[in-house]
Every structure is written in C-alpha cells, then in structure tokens.
Amino acid sequence: TIFFLGLFFSQVSFGFSLINTMDKVVFWEDSMMPLKFDYNLSDCSGVDKGKIISEIEKGLDLWNRVPGTKLQLQLGDESTDTHETLLGDSFQIRNPLIECRTDFVNKFGGGNANSRRIAVGGYVSAGYAGQRMSIRKGYIMLNSDATSDVGDYMSKYPSKIFFTIAHEAGHVI
C-alpha cells in the first residue's frame, strides 16, 4: 500500500508525453510533430525487414489511439545512423532512432547475457539558459545479440515486436 501511495505523491513522473526532471518539465518541440521514428534495421536477423517495419508501425500507432492525445507517432525514414551517431551531436534536435544491435549485451545489458532485456528506450534532453528544457532526440535499441538469451526474440516472436515498440516508445515520449 505504501508503495502505491508513493507513486501518487512522487516528484518524478514516468512515461507518457510529460517528463519531469524534478524542477523542469521536458517536452518534444511542437515543430517535431508528428514525431517520426527513423530506423536502422541493418543488424536485425532472422525476420523479414517488411515484417519488422509493419510491427514498428503497429507499435507506434498504439500511442496515436490514446484518447485526447495530441501526439502523433509515425515511422520515419530508413537511416544508417546508430546510437553513437545519434548521441554525438548533443544539442541538435533529431528524430528518434530505432536500431537493432548485435552488441546489445555489452552496450545496453551491462555485459549480462542473461538479463532478458529485449530492448531499451530513452531520450536526451537539453536546454539553453532562460529557455525551457526540451527533448532533443530519442532511441529504441532492439536486442539482436546472438550472445544474449533473448537475442532471437524477434525471429521467434515476430508478431509480438509491436508490444516491445509500443512499450519502449513510452520511454522516448
């Protein structure tokens, strides 16, 4: 009971389109709407690229169906960008990136091949003196690491990828 009460009175907000950083509220810029998720699927293995794209679109569309939302999430363009290039230009505003990672265990799983992490999503925010904070970029990294115990999730359960995308998109928005 105490835990659930703490959720209501916490100063930290989780998910949705409002991100609380204790003293500032962070948003995607209105100019970014509809929010387009670019994708780099070059390291996805065991699943037809068309199927993955279809699942990504379904996952993003779930957010468009939230009653009263002004958010519009769409699939963007195919890209050669990676997590590293996305984060390399800290103040530039960029579309969120969806990428398959064959190095997921070491890069996002803390080196633990048994972590059972299918994906990870997040955002980077920044602000200038006197301006409100805004989200500059976001990412969804999908686990396609053969050394991971769930690295074959996409090939085993291709019709469930949209659940993962919808969940991780919540961390991005």
mmCIF file of C-alpha atoms in Angstrom:
data_model
loop_
_atom_site.group_PDB
_atom_site.id
_atom_site.type_symbol
_atom_site.label_atom_id
_atom_site.label_comp_id
_atom_site.label_asym_id
_atom_site.label_seq_id
_atom_site.Cartn_x
_atom_site.Cartn_y
_atom_site.Cartn_z
ATOM 1 C CA THR A 1 0.000 0.000 0.000
ATOM 2 C CA ILE A 2 2.787 2.422 0.893
ATOM 3 C CA PHE A 3 4.450 1.769 -2.477
ATOM 4 C CA PHE A 4 1.304 2.624 -4.425
ATOM 5 C CA LEU A 5 0.704 5.772 -2.383
ATOM 6 C CA GLY A 6 4.283 6.776 -3.110
ATOM 7 C CA LEU A 7 3.532 6.575 -6.829
ATOM 8 C CA PHE A 8 0.842 9.228 -6.458
ATOM 9 C CA PHE A 9 2.927 11.597 -4.372
ATOM 10 C CA SER A 10 6.296 11.123 -6.063
ATOM 11 C CA GLN A 11 8.008 14.136 -7.632
ATOM 12 C CA VAL A 12 9.190 12.004 -10.543
ATOM 13 C CA SER A 13 6.859 11.275 -13.448
ATOM 14 C CA PHE A 14 7.301 8.155 -15.552
ATOM 15 C CA GLY A 15 6.395 7.763 -19.232
ATOM 16 C CA PHE A 16 3.724 9.379 -21.382
ATOM 17 C CA SER A 17 4.386 12.744 -23.034
ATOM 18 C CA LEU A 18 5.327 14.642 -19.906
ATOM 19 C CA ILE A 19 8.753 14.052 -18.400
ATOM 20 C CA ASN A 20 9.539 15.613 -15.034
ATOM 21 C CA THR A 21 13.175 16.287 -14.228
ATOM 22 C CA MET A 22 12.417 17.374 -10.648
ATOM 23 C CA ASP A 23 12.477 21.114 -11.336
ATOM 24 C CA LYS A 24 11.657 21.332 -15.038
ATOM 25 C CA VAL A 25 9.157 19.692 -17.361
ATOM 26 C CA VAL A 26 10.560 18.379 -20.626
ATOM 27 C CA PHE A 27 8.653 18.090 -23.906
ATOM 28 C CA TRP A 28 9.289 17.298 -27.545
ATOM 29 C CA GLU A 29 9.162 20.547 -29.523
ATOM 30 C CA ASP A 30 5.809 21.182 -31.248
ATOM 31 C CA SER A 31 7.736 21.529 -34.511
ATOM 32 C CA MET A 32 8.651 17.828 -34.224
ATOM 33 C CA MET A 33 5.008 16.680 -34.513
ATOM 34 C CA PRO A 34 4.173 14.287 -35.962
ATOM 35 C CA LEU A 35 7.103 12.611 -34.245
ATOM 36 C CA LYS A 36 8.832 10.386 -36.805
ATOM 37 C CA PHE A 37 10.926 7.434 -35.709
ATOM 38 C CA ASP A 38 13.767 6.773 -38.151
ATOM 39 C CA TYR A 39 15.110 3.228 -38.285
ATOM 40 C CA ASN A 40 18.297 1.281 -38.902
ATOM 41 C CA LEU A 41 17.430 -2.398 -39.238
ATOM 42 C CA SER A 42 20.713 -3.480 -40.844
ATOM 43 C CA ASP A 43 21.598 -5.693 -37.859
ATOM 44 C CA CYS A 44 18.163 -7.300 -37.449
ATOM 45 C CA SER A 45 18.427 -11.004 -38.129
ATOM 46 C CA GLY A 46 16.010 -13.865 -38.645
ATOM 47 C CA VAL A 47 12.982 -11.690 -39.503
ATOM 48 C CA ASP A 48 11.829 -10.247 -42.808
ATOM 49 C CA LYS A 49 12.508 -6.495 -42.901
ATOM 50 C CA GLY A 50 8.964 -5.809 -44.141
ATOM 51 C CA LYS A 51 7.551 -7.677 -41.124
ATOM 52 C CA ILE A 52 9.667 -5.659 -38.683
ATOM 53 C CA ILE A 53 8.605 -2.387 -40.325
ATOM 54 C CA SER A 54 4.952 -3.427 -40.121
ATOM 55 C CA GLU A 55 5.337 -4.275 -36.424
ATOM 56 C CA ILE A 56 7.080 -0.955 -35.706
ATOM 57 C CA GLU A 57 4.215 0.916 -37.378
ATOM 58 C CA LYS A 58 1.641 -1.013 -35.305
ATOM 59 C CA GLY A 59 3.534 -0.303 -32.079
ATOM 60 C CA LEU A 60 3.795 3.427 -32.780
ATOM 61 C CA ASP A 61 0.149 3.603 -33.848
ATOM 62 C CA LEU A 62 -0.988 2.338 -30.444
ATOM 63 C CA TRP A 63 0.093 5.697 -28.991
ATOM 64 C CA ASN A 64 -1.953 7.562 -31.615
ATOM 65 C CA ARG A 65 -5.093 5.887 -30.256
ATOM 66 C CA VAL A 66 -4.787 7.255 -26.728
ATOM 67 C CA PRO A 67 -7.959 9.312 -26.152
ATOM 68 C CA GLY A 68 -7.316 13.056 -26.139
ATOM 69 C CA THR A 69 -3.680 12.818 -27.213
ATOM 70 C CA LYS A 70 -2.067 15.397 -29.456
ATOM 71 C CA LEU A 71 0.843 13.069 -30.062
ATOM 72 C CA GLN A 72 1.187 11.556 -33.496
ATOM 73 C CA LEU A 73 3.896 8.933 -33.858
ATOM 74 C CA GLN A 74 4.930 7.724 -37.312
ATOM 75 C CA LEU A 75 7.577 5.643 -38.958
ATOM 76 C CA GLY A 76 10.210 7.933 -40.430
ATOM 77 C CA ASP A 77 12.998 7.186 -42.859
ATOM 78 C CA GLU A 78 15.493 4.379 -43.137
ATOM 79 C CA SER A 79 18.834 5.555 -41.771
ATOM 80 C CA THR A 80 22.429 4.474 -41.400
ATOM 81 C CA ASP A 81 22.629 6.322 -38.071
ATOM 82 C CA THR A 82 23.494 4.418 -34.933
ATOM 83 C CA HIS A 83 23.054 5.109 -31.241
ATOM 84 C CA GLU A 84 26.568 6.538 -31.227
ATOM 85 C CA THR A 85 25.992 8.976 -34.097
ATOM 86 C CA LEU A 86 22.634 9.979 -32.635
ATOM 87 C CA LEU A 87 24.207 10.957 -29.326
ATOM 88 C CA GLY A 88 27.297 12.508 -30.905
ATOM 89 C CA ASP A 89 25.666 15.865 -31.641
ATOM 90 C CA SER A 90 24.251 16.763 -28.245
ATOM 91 C CA PHE A 91 22.245 19.919 -28.998
ATOM 92 C CA GLN A 92 20.895 19.080 -32.447
ATOM 93 C CA ILE A 93 17.219 18.061 -32.473
ATOM 94 C CA ARG A 94 16.837 14.700 -34.229
ATOM 95 C CA ASN A 95 14.108 12.181 -34.931
ATOM 96 C CA PRO A 96 14.101 9.238 -32.534
ATOM 97 C CA LEU A 97 16.004 6.214 -33.860
ATOM 98 C CA ILE A 98 15.008 2.543 -33.783
ATOM 99 C CA GLU A 99 18.020 0.292 -34.249
ATOM 100 C CA CYS A 100 18.838 -3.412 -33.970
ATOM 101 C CA ARG A 101 22.038 -4.004 -32.003
ATOM 102 C CA THR A 102 24.232 -7.095 -32.265
ATOM 103 C CA ASP A 103 26.329 -5.702 -29.382
ATOM 104 C CA PHE A 104 23.297 -5.214 -27.121
ATOM 105 C CA VAL A 105 24.627 -7.287 -24.198
ATOM 106 C CA ASN A 106 27.766 -5.188 -23.742
ATOM 107 C CA LYS A 107 26.345 -1.824 -24.803
ATOM 108 C CA PHE A 108 22.922 -1.870 -23.094
ATOM 109 C CA GLY A 109 22.781 -5.014 -20.965
ATOM 110 C CA GLY A 110 25.713 -4.368 -18.649
ATOM 111 C CA GLY A 111 27.550 -7.398 -20.062
ATOM 112 C CA ASN A 112 24.914 -9.773 -18.675
ATOM 113 C CA ALA A 113 23.787 -12.158 -21.416
ATOM 114 C CA ASN A 114 21.058 -13.451 -19.080
ATOM 115 C CA SER A 115 19.460 -10.067 -18.392
ATOM 116 C CA ARG A 116 16.371 -10.917 -20.511
ATOM 117 C CA ARG A 117 16.270 -7.369 -21.942
ATOM 118 C CA ILE A 118 14.539 -7.371 -25.308
ATOM 119 C CA ALA A 119 15.013 -3.653 -25.883
ATOM 120 C CA VAL A 120 15.825 -0.343 -24.246
ATOM 121 C CA GLY A 121 14.370 3.089 -24.947
ATOM 122 C CA GLY A 122 15.194 6.576 -23.775
ATOM 123 C CA TYR A 123 15.663 10.233 -24.609
ATOM 124 C CA VAL A 124 18.195 13.043 -24.344
ATOM 125 C CA SER A 125 17.049 16.480 -23.206
ATOM 126 C CA ALA A 126 18.812 19.816 -23.221
ATOM 127 C CA GLY A 127 18.039 23.465 -22.697
ATOM 128 C CA TYR A 128 19.690 26.805 -23.100
ATOM 129 C CA ALA A 129 19.913 29.484 -20.419
ATOM 130 C CA GLY A 130 16.496 31.026 -19.876
ATOM 131 C CA GLN A 131 14.659 28.507 -22.055
ATOM 132 C CA ARG A 132 12.580 25.510 -21.100
ATOM 133 C CA MET A 133 14.128 22.085 -21.398
ATOM 134 C CA SER A 134 13.184 20.124 -24.495
ATOM 135 C CA ILE A 135 13.820 16.621 -25.716
ATOM 136 C CA ARG A 136 16.472 16.660 -28.425
ATOM 137 C CA LYS A 137 16.470 13.031 -29.506
ATOM 138 C CA GLY A 138 15.269 9.584 -28.519
ATOM 139 C CA TYR A 139 16.089 5.972 -29.216
ATOM 140 C CA ILE A 140 14.792 2.410 -29.133
ATOM 141 C CA MET A 141 17.539 -0.202 -29.279
ATOM 142 C CA LEU A 142 16.380 -3.739 -30.112
ATOM 143 C CA ASN A 143 18.341 -6.753 -28.898
ATOM 144 C CA SER A 144 19.617 -8.846 -31.815
ATOM 145 C CA ASP A 145 22.729 -10.001 -29.943
ATOM 146 C CA ALA A 146 23.383 -13.716 -30.548
ATOM 147 C CA THR A 147 25.174 -13.958 -27.172
ATOM 148 C CA SER A 148 22.002 -12.931 -25.338
ATOM 149 C CA ASP A 149 19.441 -15.431 -24.142
ATOM 150 C CA VAL A 150 16.712 -13.292 -25.778
ATOM 151 C CA GLY A 151 18.677 -12.121 -28.834
ATOM 152 C CA ASP A 152 16.484 -14.311 -31.030
ATOM 153 C CA TYR A 153 13.209 -12.869 -29.670
ATOM 154 C CA MET A 154 12.359 -11.108 -32.935
ATOM 155 C CA SER A 155 12.825 -14.248 -35.014
ATOM 156 C CA LYS A 156 10.880 -16.426 -32.542
ATOM 157 C CA TYR A 157 8.014 -13.980 -31.950
ATOM 158 C CA PRO A 158 7.867 -11.583 -34.924
ATOM 159 C CA SER A 159 4.174 -10.793 -34.354
ATOM 160 C CA LYS A 160 4.901 -9.538 -30.832
ATOM 161 C CA ILE A 161 7.518 -6.942 -31.757
ATOM 162 C CA PHE A 162 4.868 -4.217 -31.745
ATOM 163 C CA PHE A 163 4.342 -4.682 -27.988
ATOM 164 C CA THR A 164 8.034 -4.023 -27.417
ATOM 165 C CA ILE A 165 7.990 -0.973 -29.708
ATOM 166 C CA ALA A 166 4.897 0.473 -28.003
ATOM 167 C CA HIS A 167 6.440 -0.034 -24.549
ATOM 168 C CA GLU A 168 9.821 1.452 -25.433
ATOM 169 C CA ALA A 169 8.212 4.364 -27.310
ATOM 170 C CA GLY A 170 6.697 5.288 -23.949
ATOM 171 C CA HIS A 171 10.218 5.892 -22.643
ATOM 172 C CA VAL A 172 11.015 8.050 -25.661
ATOM 173 C CA ILE A 173 7.939 10.263 -25.476
#
